Structures are given as C-alpha cells and as structure tokens.
XYZ file of C-alpha atoms in Angstrom:
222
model
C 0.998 -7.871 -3.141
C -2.537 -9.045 -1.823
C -5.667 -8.549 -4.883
C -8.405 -6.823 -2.771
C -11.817 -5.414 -4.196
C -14.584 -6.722 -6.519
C -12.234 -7.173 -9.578
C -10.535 -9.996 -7.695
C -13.915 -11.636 -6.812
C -15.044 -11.697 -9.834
C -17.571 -9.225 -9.899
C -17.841 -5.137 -10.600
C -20.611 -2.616 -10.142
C -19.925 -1.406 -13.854
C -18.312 -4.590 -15.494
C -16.658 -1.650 -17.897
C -15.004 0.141 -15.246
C -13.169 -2.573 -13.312
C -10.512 -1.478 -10.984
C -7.691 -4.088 -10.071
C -6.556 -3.381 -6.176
C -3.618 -4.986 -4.556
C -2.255 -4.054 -1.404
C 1.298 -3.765 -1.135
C 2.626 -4.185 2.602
C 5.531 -2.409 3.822
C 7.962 -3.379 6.670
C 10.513 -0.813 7.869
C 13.118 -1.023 6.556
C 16.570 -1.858 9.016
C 17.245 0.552 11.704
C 13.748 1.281 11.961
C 10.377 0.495 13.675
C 6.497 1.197 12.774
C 4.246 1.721 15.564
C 0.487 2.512 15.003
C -1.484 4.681 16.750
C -5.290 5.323 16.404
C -5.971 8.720 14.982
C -9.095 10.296 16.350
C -9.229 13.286 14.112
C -11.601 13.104 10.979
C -15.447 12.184 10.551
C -14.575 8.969 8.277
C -16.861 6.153 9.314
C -13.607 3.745 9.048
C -11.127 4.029 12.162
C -7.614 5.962 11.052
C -4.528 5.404 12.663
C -0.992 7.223 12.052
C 2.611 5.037 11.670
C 4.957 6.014 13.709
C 8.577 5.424 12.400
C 11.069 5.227 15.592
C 14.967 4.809 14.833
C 16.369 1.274 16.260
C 19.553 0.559 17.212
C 21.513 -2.282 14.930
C 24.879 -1.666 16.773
C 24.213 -5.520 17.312
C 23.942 -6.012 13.605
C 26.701 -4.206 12.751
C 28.708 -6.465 15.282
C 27.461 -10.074 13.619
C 29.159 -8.939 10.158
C 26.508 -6.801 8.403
C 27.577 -3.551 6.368
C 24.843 -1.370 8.531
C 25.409 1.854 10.183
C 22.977 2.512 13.517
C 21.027 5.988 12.838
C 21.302 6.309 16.370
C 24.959 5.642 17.762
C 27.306 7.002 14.719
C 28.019 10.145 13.518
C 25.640 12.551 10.676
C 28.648 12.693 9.042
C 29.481 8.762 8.369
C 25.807 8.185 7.853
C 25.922 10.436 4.975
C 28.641 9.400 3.226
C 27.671 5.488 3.863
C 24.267 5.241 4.128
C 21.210 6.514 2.637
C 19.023 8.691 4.906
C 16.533 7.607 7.071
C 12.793 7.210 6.543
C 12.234 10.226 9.233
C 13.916 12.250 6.805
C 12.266 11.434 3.634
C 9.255 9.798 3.881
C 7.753 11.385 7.241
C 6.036 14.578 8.210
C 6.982 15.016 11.946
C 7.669 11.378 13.404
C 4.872 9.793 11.424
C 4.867 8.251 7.473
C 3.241 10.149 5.134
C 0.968 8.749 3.159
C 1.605 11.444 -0.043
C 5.307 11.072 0.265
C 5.199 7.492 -0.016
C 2.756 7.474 -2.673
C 5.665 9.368 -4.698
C 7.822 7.396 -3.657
C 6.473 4.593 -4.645
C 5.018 5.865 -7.909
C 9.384 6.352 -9.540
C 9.419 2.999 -7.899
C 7.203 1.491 -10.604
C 7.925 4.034 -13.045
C 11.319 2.854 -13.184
C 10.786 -0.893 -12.126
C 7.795 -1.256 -15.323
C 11.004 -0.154 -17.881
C 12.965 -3.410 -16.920
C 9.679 -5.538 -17.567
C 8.686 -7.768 -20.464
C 5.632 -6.579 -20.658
C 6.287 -3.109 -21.403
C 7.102 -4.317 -24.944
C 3.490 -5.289 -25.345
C 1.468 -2.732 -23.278
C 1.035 0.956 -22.749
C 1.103 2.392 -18.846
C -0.229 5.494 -18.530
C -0.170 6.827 -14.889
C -3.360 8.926 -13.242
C -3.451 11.369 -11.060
C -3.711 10.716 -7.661
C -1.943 11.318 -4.280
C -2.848 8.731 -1.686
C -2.185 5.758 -4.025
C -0.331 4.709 -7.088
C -2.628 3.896 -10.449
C -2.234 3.194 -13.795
C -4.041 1.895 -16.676
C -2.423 -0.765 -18.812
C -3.719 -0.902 -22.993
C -2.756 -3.401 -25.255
C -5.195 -2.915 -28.468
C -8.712 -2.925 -27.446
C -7.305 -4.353 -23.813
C -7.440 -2.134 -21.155
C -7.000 -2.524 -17.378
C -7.090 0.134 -14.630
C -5.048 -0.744 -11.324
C -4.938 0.947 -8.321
C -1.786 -0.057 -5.894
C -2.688 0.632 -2.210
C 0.260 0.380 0.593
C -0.422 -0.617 4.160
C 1.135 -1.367 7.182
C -0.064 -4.586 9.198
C -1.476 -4.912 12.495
C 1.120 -6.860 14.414
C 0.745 -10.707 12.679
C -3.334 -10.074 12.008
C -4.662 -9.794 8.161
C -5.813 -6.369 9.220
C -4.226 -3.429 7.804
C -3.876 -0.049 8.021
C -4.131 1.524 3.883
C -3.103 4.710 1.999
C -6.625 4.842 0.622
C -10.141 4.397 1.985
C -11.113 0.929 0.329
C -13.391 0.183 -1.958
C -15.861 -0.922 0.715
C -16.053 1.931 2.684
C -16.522 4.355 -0.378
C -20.064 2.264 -0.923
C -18.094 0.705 -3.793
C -18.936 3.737 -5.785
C -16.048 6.496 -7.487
C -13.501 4.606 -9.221
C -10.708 6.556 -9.692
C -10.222 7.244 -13.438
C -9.730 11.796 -12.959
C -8.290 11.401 -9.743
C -8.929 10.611 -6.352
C -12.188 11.409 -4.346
C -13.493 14.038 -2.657
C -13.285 12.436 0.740
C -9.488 11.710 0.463
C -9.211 15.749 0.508
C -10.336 15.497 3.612
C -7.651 12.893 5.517
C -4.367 14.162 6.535
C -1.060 13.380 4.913
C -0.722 11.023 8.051
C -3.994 9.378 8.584
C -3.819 5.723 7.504
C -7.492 4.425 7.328
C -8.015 0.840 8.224
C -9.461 -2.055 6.612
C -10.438 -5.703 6.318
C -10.453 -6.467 3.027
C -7.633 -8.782 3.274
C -9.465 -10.842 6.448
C -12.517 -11.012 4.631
C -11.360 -12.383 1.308
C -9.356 -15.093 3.399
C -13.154 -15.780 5.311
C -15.199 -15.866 1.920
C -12.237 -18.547 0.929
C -12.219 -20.768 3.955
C -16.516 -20.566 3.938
C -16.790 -21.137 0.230
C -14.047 -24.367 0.299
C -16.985 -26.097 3.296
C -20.153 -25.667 0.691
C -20.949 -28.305 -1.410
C -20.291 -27.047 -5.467
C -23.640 -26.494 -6.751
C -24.636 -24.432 -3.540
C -26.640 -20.980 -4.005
C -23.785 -19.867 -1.029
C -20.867 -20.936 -2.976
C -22.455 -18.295 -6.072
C -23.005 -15.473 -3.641
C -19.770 -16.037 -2.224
C-alpha cells in the first residue's frame, strides 16, 4: 500500500478531520490480464479509463508443474470443481472490473483480515458507508483515525494509476468522507476508473526536497 493525500505530508485542511489514504494496487490475478482503456464518458475534469480483464492462457504453466487450470482450454465443469471462478465472473460488469464490486470485495477482505490482527485487541474499527472505496475509522480512547483505502491499477511500469475514487486533489481537497461518499462519485459509472498522480508527485516532492539545503523556505513548503 502507497500513503497518498495531505495526512501523509503532514498537513490537513481541518487538522481535526484528517483522512489517512493509501492506495492499494492490484495485479490480476493468474490466468488473467488488465488492459486500460480511456473512458470518454463523464464531465470529470480528471481523465477516466475502464480495466479490461481478458482470460490468458497458462496451459504453459500448468505444463512447468503448477496446480493451475487455463480458463480458456479446460472444461466449465473441471474449473468448477478445481478452481475458483474467474474475475469476469465476479468482479466485472461486462468485460470490464467494477469498481463497486471490488470495493465489496475488498471491504470482507479487511473485515475478516482486521480479526486475525493484534491490534484489534486495542482498537475499535467501525466501517462507513461508501461504495467506490473501503473506509474505516480506528478509536482507541480519545484516539481516533479515519482511513480511506483506494485500489488502482498501474499504468504499465509508470507511478501513474488509475483509482476507485477521485483523489483528494481533484475534489479541491474539500469533502472528506465521514457520511459517505460525494456527490460527484454518483455520477461515475461502476466501470470508470479515474486517474491520478498522487503517487508520481509524492515521489517528485521527495527527490526535490532531498536537493534543498535543511533550513530552506522550499524544503517547509514542500
């Protein structure tokens, strides 16, 4: 997971109402392939692109010694009884991920995953409602933290992603998402992945603020 947002650089528009991002980045998983493709539906001012998920072949796998059944060259029937189903059936509308089924998805993934956890000895999770992302806010006395886990899916080998939520950035840094998720989400498809640079530009404000000397007025702002 890569921290994104104000929280992680120190600063908040409301110190009080902090949200901790981190981008989670998925890779399909064997026997399939994401491909993205630039949306050009919506009015958001951020491009949005849709993942295609296209079934593989791993016959070769199979061949080297690995326990994996090809989606594409054996039989409904075997794959059923051997192997779980593939991402085009449960995590796709049409050939393309969806961002609210993966947001379930990934929501019992925590849910369970936070149970085996030392740290849910000592803290309270309580989830919120929302169905692009997963969030939570974690209480321990008068502690309390509100995260928000994005999921994206990489462009090629570049630090630019494709997200299940508009970033903080291009909301104006404004709604944080305590009730549930804003208005403008309503308005992006199930499939629309909007894009972002938040990871690129926390790796730039690194590199620049590493070649300023330590009392510069740049290395603050930075």
């Amino acid at each position: 997971a890569i921290g994104v947002g104000s929280a992680f650089e120190g600063w908040s528009p409301r110190e009080q109402d902090a949200v901790y991002r981190v981008l989670v980045p998925l890779n399909p998983p064997p026997g399939h392939a994401f491909h993205l493709e630039l949306n050009g539906a919506g009015q958001m001012a951020a491009r949005t692109f849709c993942v295609r998920v296209e079934l593989v072949c791993t016959c070769k796998r199979e061949q080297l010694g690995e326990k994996l059944l090809c989606f594409l060259h054996h039989s409904e029937e075997e794959l059923r009884q051997k192997q779980k189903r593939s991402l085009l059936e449960t995590l796709c509308t049409g050939s393309y991920l969806d961002v609210e089924k993966t947001s379930r998805w990934f929501y019992q993934l925590v849910r369970c995953s936070w149970l085996h956890l030392p740290q849910s000895y000592s803290w309270h999770m309580v989830f919120q409602p929302c169905s692009r992302s997963c969030q939570f806010r974690l209480t321990q006395g008068k502690k309390s933290l509100l995260v928000e886990m994005l999921f994206g899916v990489r462009h090629g080998d570049s630090d630019i992603f494709v997200v299940s939520q508009p970033t903080e950035a291009q909301k104006g840094g404004s709604s944080i998402f305590v009730s549930g998720q804003p208005a403008e989400a309503d308005l992006i498809s199930s499939t629309a992945w909007p894009e972002t640079y938040a990871v690129a530009e926390a790796k730039f404000f690194r590199h620049f603020a590493r070649q300023v000397p330590c009392e510069s007025l740049h290395l603050k702002c930075l």
